C-alpha cells in the first residue's frame, strides 16, 4: 500500500543553519504531497503542499519540490530560527474506497538552538 | 475564525471507565476524521466520517466508536479504555478534496 518514510530525528541545528528533512513515498499514481508542522502543545498545521510532479510548495521560508523520479518531497529551509523548533510530518493523499485519505510519515522533530 | 475544537485537552482515567472525547468544527465540512499519534508511528487514522450518519473504520479502529448525528460534531467514544489506548488524539475537519485541512489542538489521554 501507500506509505511515507521520513528521516529519523531529532534533528538539532544552530540558528541560521540550513535545514533538510528527507521524505520519500510509495504510492500508486500521482498523489498530492504535504508537509505539516506541529508546534509544542498544538495540533497539526498545513505548512505547504504540491499537487503534481515538479511543483514546488513554499511557505514561511520552507520549500519542498515534488520529485516523481525519486519519489521524494524533501523539506528545506535556508536559515532556521529557534521558532522553527517543532515536529514536521510528511504526508500524501491516498484515494481509497471513494474518498481521500491522508497517509502520514512518522514525523521528524527539529530542535533549533540559539 | 475557522477552527476545530476538542475536549478535554487532557484526561487521565482508569481501565474500563467509558469516556468520550468531543470534536466540533465550524466550517460546515462534511468530512471529519480521528487520528491517534504515537512516537515513531506518526498519525494513524482511527475512524472517519464522510457525512452525517456515514462513518467508517480507519487503520486502527479497535476499541473505539464514533457517531455523526450532526455535521459539526464527531465524538470519539472509548467504551472500555485500556492502557494501550494511552495516546495523543487529534480530530480533523477536511474540505472536499482535502485542499484545506484543519486539526484540533489534540487530547492527551492516559489510561492507567
Short mmCIF file of C-alpha atoms in Angstrom, two decimals:
data_model
loop_
_atom_site.label_atom_id
_atom_site.label_comp_id
_atom_site.label_asym_id
_atom_site.label_seq_id
_atom_site.Cartn_x
_atom_site.Cartn_y
_atom_site.Cartn_z
CA UNK A 1 0.00 0.00 0.00
CA UNK A 2 0.89 3.66 0.01
CA UNK A 3 3.38 4.84 2.58
CA UNK A 4 5.59 7.75 3.61
CA UNK A 5 9.08 7.47 5.05
CA UNK A 6 10.84 10.33 6.80
CA UNK A 7 14.31 10.67 8.18
CA UNK A 8 14.51 9.90 11.86
CA UNK A 9 15.01 12.69 14.29
CA UNK A 10 15.70 14.54 16.27
CA UNK A 11 17.43 17.00 14.02
CA UNK A 12 19.39 19.52 16.04
CA UNK A 13 20.66 22.69 14.40
CA UNK A 14 22.04 26.05 15.33
CA UNK A 15 20.12 29.16 14.38
CA UNK A 16 20.66 30.23 10.74
CA UNK A 17 21.76 26.76 9.68
CA UNK A 18 20.42 25.08 6.55
CA UNK A 19 17.70 22.51 7.07
CA UNK A 20 16.83 19.42 5.07
CA UNK A 21 14.31 16.84 6.22
CA UNK A 22 14.09 13.92 3.84
CA UNK A 23 10.79 12.40 2.80
CA UNK A 24 10.17 9.62 0.31
CA UNK A 25 6.92 7.99 -0.60
CA UNK A 26 5.45 4.88 -2.13
CA UNK A 27 2.22 5.33 -3.99
CA UNK A 28 0.24 4.26 -6.98
CA UNK A 29 -0.48 7.04 -9.39
CA UNK A 30 0.43 10.62 -8.59
CA UNK A 31 -0.63 11.60 -5.10
CA UNK A 32 -0.66 15.11 -3.72
CA UNK A 33 2.07 15.66 -1.13
CA UNK A 34 2.06 17.72 2.05
CA UNK A 35 4.23 18.91 4.87
CA UNK A 36 2.58 19.56 8.23
CA UNK A 37 4.13 21.20 11.26
CA UNK A 38 3.23 20.56 14.90
CA UNK A 39 4.44 23.15 17.39
CA UNK A 40 4.70 22.10 21.04
CA UNK A 41 1.30 21.58 22.60
CA UNK A 42 -0.60 22.28 19.40
CA UNK A 43 -2.31 20.40 16.62
CA UNK A 44 -1.01 19.96 13.10
CA UNK A 45 -0.92 22.85 10.68
CA UNK A 46 -0.51 22.58 6.95
CA UNK A 47 2.88 24.04 6.06
CA UNK A 48 2.97 23.53 2.30
CA UNK A 49 1.75 21.23 -0.43
CA UNK A 50 2.39 20.16 -4.01
CA UNK A 51 -0.15 18.51 -6.23
CA UNK A 52 1.85 17.35 -9.24
CA UNK A 53 5.34 16.44 -10.35
CA UNK A 54 7.90 19.27 -10.32
CA UNK A 55 5.59 21.51 -8.29
CA UNK A 56 7.32 23.43 -5.55
CA UNK A 57 5.40 24.19 -2.39
CA UNK A 58 6.63 27.04 -0.23
CA UNK A 59 5.63 28.85 2.94
CA UNK A 60 7.38 30.72 5.76
CA UNK A 61 10.75 30.21 4.09
CA UNK A 62 10.28 26.46 3.78
CA UNK A 63 10.27 24.76 0.38
CA UNK A 64 9.71 21.28 -0.98
CA UNK A 65 9.73 20.04 -4.57
CA UNK A 66 7.67 17.11 -5.79
CA UNK A 67 10.18 14.77 -7.45
CA UNK A 68 8.43 11.96 -9.25
CA UNK A 69 11.64 10.34 -10.50
CA UNK A 70 12.97 9.88 -6.99
CA UNK A 71 9.55 9.71 -5.28
CA UNK A 72 10.71 12.37 -2.85
CA UNK A 73 9.42 15.56 -1.25
CA UNK A 74 12.28 16.83 0.89
CA UNK A 75 11.67 19.84 3.12
CA UNK A 76 14.30 22.61 3.07
CA UNK A 77 14.88 25.96 4.68
CA UNK A 78 17.87 28.14 4.11
CA UNK A 79 18.16 29.66 7.57
CA UNK A 80 16.28 28.18 10.51
CA UNK A 81 15.16 30.07 13.56
CA UNK A 82 14.54 28.96 17.12
CA UNK A 83 10.83 29.42 16.44
CA UNK A 84 11.01 26.66 13.81
CA UNK A 85 11.51 24.07 16.53
CA UNK A 86 8.64 21.64 16.04
CA UNK A 87 7.74 18.22 14.70
CA UNK A 88 7.39 18.02 10.92
CA UNK A 89 5.23 15.43 9.18
CA UNK A 90 5.32 14.48 5.53
CA UNK A 91 2.03 13.16 4.15
CA UNK A 92 0.31 12.11 0.96
CA UNK A 93 -3.27 11.69 -0.15
CA UNK A 94 -4.43 8.19 -0.90
CA UNK A 95 -7.64 7.80 -2.82
CA UNK A 96 -9.30 4.74 -1.35
CA UNK A 97 -12.82 3.43 -1.40
CA UNK A 98 -14.31 6.61 -2.80
CA UNK A 99 -12.68 9.11 -0.52
CA UNK A 100 -9.35 10.77 0.04
CA UNK A 101 -7.23 9.72 2.99
CA UNK A 102 -4.08 11.25 4.42
CA UNK A 103 -1.13 8.93 4.99
CA UNK A 104 1.46 10.36 7.39
CA UNK A 105 5.11 9.70 7.94
CA UNK A 106 6.38 9.11 11.48
CA UNK A 107 7.39 12.73 11.96
CA UNK A 108 10.78 14.39 12.44
CA UNK A 109 11.50 16.52 15.46
CA UNK A 110 13.56 19.65 14.80
CA UNK A 111 15.32 21.48 17.62
CA UNK A 112 16.98 24.79 16.81
CA UNK A 113 19.36 26.31 19.33
CA UNK A 114 20.43 29.98 19.54
CA UNK B 1 -12.44 32.03 12.76
CA UNK B 2 -12.31 28.59 11.22
CA UNK B 3 -11.47 26.07 13.87
CA UNK B 4 -11.75 22.58 15.25
CA UNK B 5 -12.21 22.24 18.99
CA UNK B 6 -11.64 19.18 21.13
CA UNK B 7 -12.47 18.50 24.74
CA UNK B 8 -10.99 17.64 27.07
CA UNK B 9 -7.39 18.56 26.23
CA UNK B 10 -6.03 16.26 28.91
CA UNK B 11 -7.61 13.21 30.51
CA UNK B 12 -6.34 10.62 32.93
CA UNK B 13 -8.65 7.69 33.51
CA UNK B 14 -8.66 4.07 34.63
CA UNK B 15 -9.07 0.90 32.65
CA UNK B 16 -12.67 0.14 31.75
CA UNK B 17 -14.20 3.52 32.53
CA UNK B 18 -16.10 4.72 29.49
CA UNK B 19 -15.13 8.10 28.12
CA UNK B 20 -15.98 10.43 25.26
CA UNK B 21 -13.76 12.97 23.55
CA UNK B 22 -15.77 15.63 21.78
CA UNK B 23 -14.86 17.27 18.49
CA UNK B 24 -16.61 20.17 16.84
CA UNK B 25 -15.93 22.19 13.68
CA UNK B 26 -17.46 25.44 12.46
CA UNK B 27 -16.65 25.19 8.76
CA UNK B 28 -19.60 23.08 7.64
CA UNK B 29 -17.22 20.41 6.38
CA UNK B 30 -18.68 17.06 5.50
CA UNK B 31 -15.52 15.04 6.08
CA UNK B 32 -14.14 14.55 9.60
CA UNK B 33 -11.60 12.15 10.96
CA UNK B 34 -9.95 10.95 14.17
CA UNK B 35 -6.25 10.12 14.47
CA UNK B 36 -4.00 8.90 17.20
CA UNK B 37 -0.38 9.97 17.40
CA UNK B 38 2.22 7.68 18.92
CA UNK B 39 6.01 8.10 18.99
CA UNK B 40 7.67 6.70 15.90
CA UNK B 41 4.35 5.89 14.24
CA UNK B 42 3.13 9.27 13.10
CA UNK B 43 -0.60 9.74 12.88
CA UNK B 44 -2.85 6.76 12.27
CA UNK B 45 -6.47 7.11 11.33
CA UNK B 46 -8.99 5.62 13.74
CA UNK B 47 -12.33 6.44 12.14
CA UNK B 48 -13.63 8.85 9.58
CA UNK B 49 -16.96 10.24 8.52
CA UNK B 50 -17.88 11.44 5.07
CA UNK B 51 -21.16 12.99 6.17
CA UNK B 52 -23.90 12.85 8.76
CA UNK B 53 -24.71 9.26 9.71
CA UNK B 54 -21.88 8.00 7.49
CA UNK B 55 -18.88 6.63 9.36
CA UNK B 56 -16.26 4.02 8.60
CA UNK B 57 -13.19 2.40 10.09
CA UNK B 58 -9.72 3.72 9.53
CA UNK B 59 -6.50 1.84 10.12
CA UNK B 60 -6.74 1.32 13.89
CA UNK B 61 -10.45 1.23 14.86
CA UNK B 62 -10.32 -1.49 17.52
CA UNK B 63 -11.56 -0.29 20.89
CA UNK B 64 -13.14 2.89 19.53
CA UNK B 65 -16.56 4.04 18.41
CA UNK B 66 -17.76 7.22 16.76
CA UNK B 67 -21.02 8.85 15.88
CA UNK B 68 -22.03 11.60 13.47
CA UNK B 69 -25.52 12.76 14.28
CA UNK B 70 -24.91 16.30 13.06
CA UNK B 71 -22.40 17.77 10.68
CA UNK B 72 -20.41 19.84 13.16
CA UNK B 73 -19.79 17.18 15.82
CA UNK B 74 -17.84 13.95 15.67
CA UNK B 75 -17.26 12.46 19.13
CA UNK B 76 -14.82 9.63 19.80
CA UNK B 77 -16.01 7.05 22.29
CA UNK B 78 -13.93 4.57 24.24
CA UNK B 79 -16.38 2.10 25.77
CA UNK B 80 -13.78 0.28 27.85
CA UNK B 81 -10.42 2.04 27.68
CA UNK B 82 -7.22 0.06 28.07
CA UNK B 83 -3.64 1.21 28.72
CA UNK B 84 -2.68 0.65 25.07
CA UNK B 85 -5.06 3.47 24.19
CA UNK B 86 -2.86 5.93 26.01
CA UNK B 87 -2.03 8.35 23.23
CA UNK B 88 -2.45 11.80 21.76
CA UNK B 89 -5.66 12.11 19.77
CA UNK B 90 -6.45 14.55 17.01
CA UNK B 91 -9.70 15.36 15.31
CA UNK B 92 -9.56 16.79 11.80
CA UNK B 93 -12.06 18.52 9.58
CA UNK B 94 -11.36 18.34 5.89
CA UNK B 95 -12.70 20.27 2.97
CA UNK B 96 -13.66 18.48 -0.24
CA UNK B 97 -10.52 17.20 -1.94
CA UNK B 98 -8.51 17.80 1.23
CA UNK B 99 -7.38 21.15 -0.13
CA UNK B 100 -7.92 22.66 3.30
CA UNK B 101 -7.34 20.59 6.39
CA UNK B 102 -7.84 21.69 9.94
CA UNK B 103 -6.72 19.82 13.02
CA UNK B 104 -7.92 20.24 16.55
CA UNK B 105 -5.41 21.01 19.32
CA UNK B 106 -5.25 17.42 20.49
CA UNK B 107 -6.37 15.41 23.51
CA UNK B 108 -3.75 13.68 25.58
CA UNK B 109 -5.27 10.56 27.10
CA UNK B 110 -3.66 8.43 29.77
CA UNK B 111 -5.29 5.14 30.78
CA UNK B 112 -3.92 3.53 33.92
#
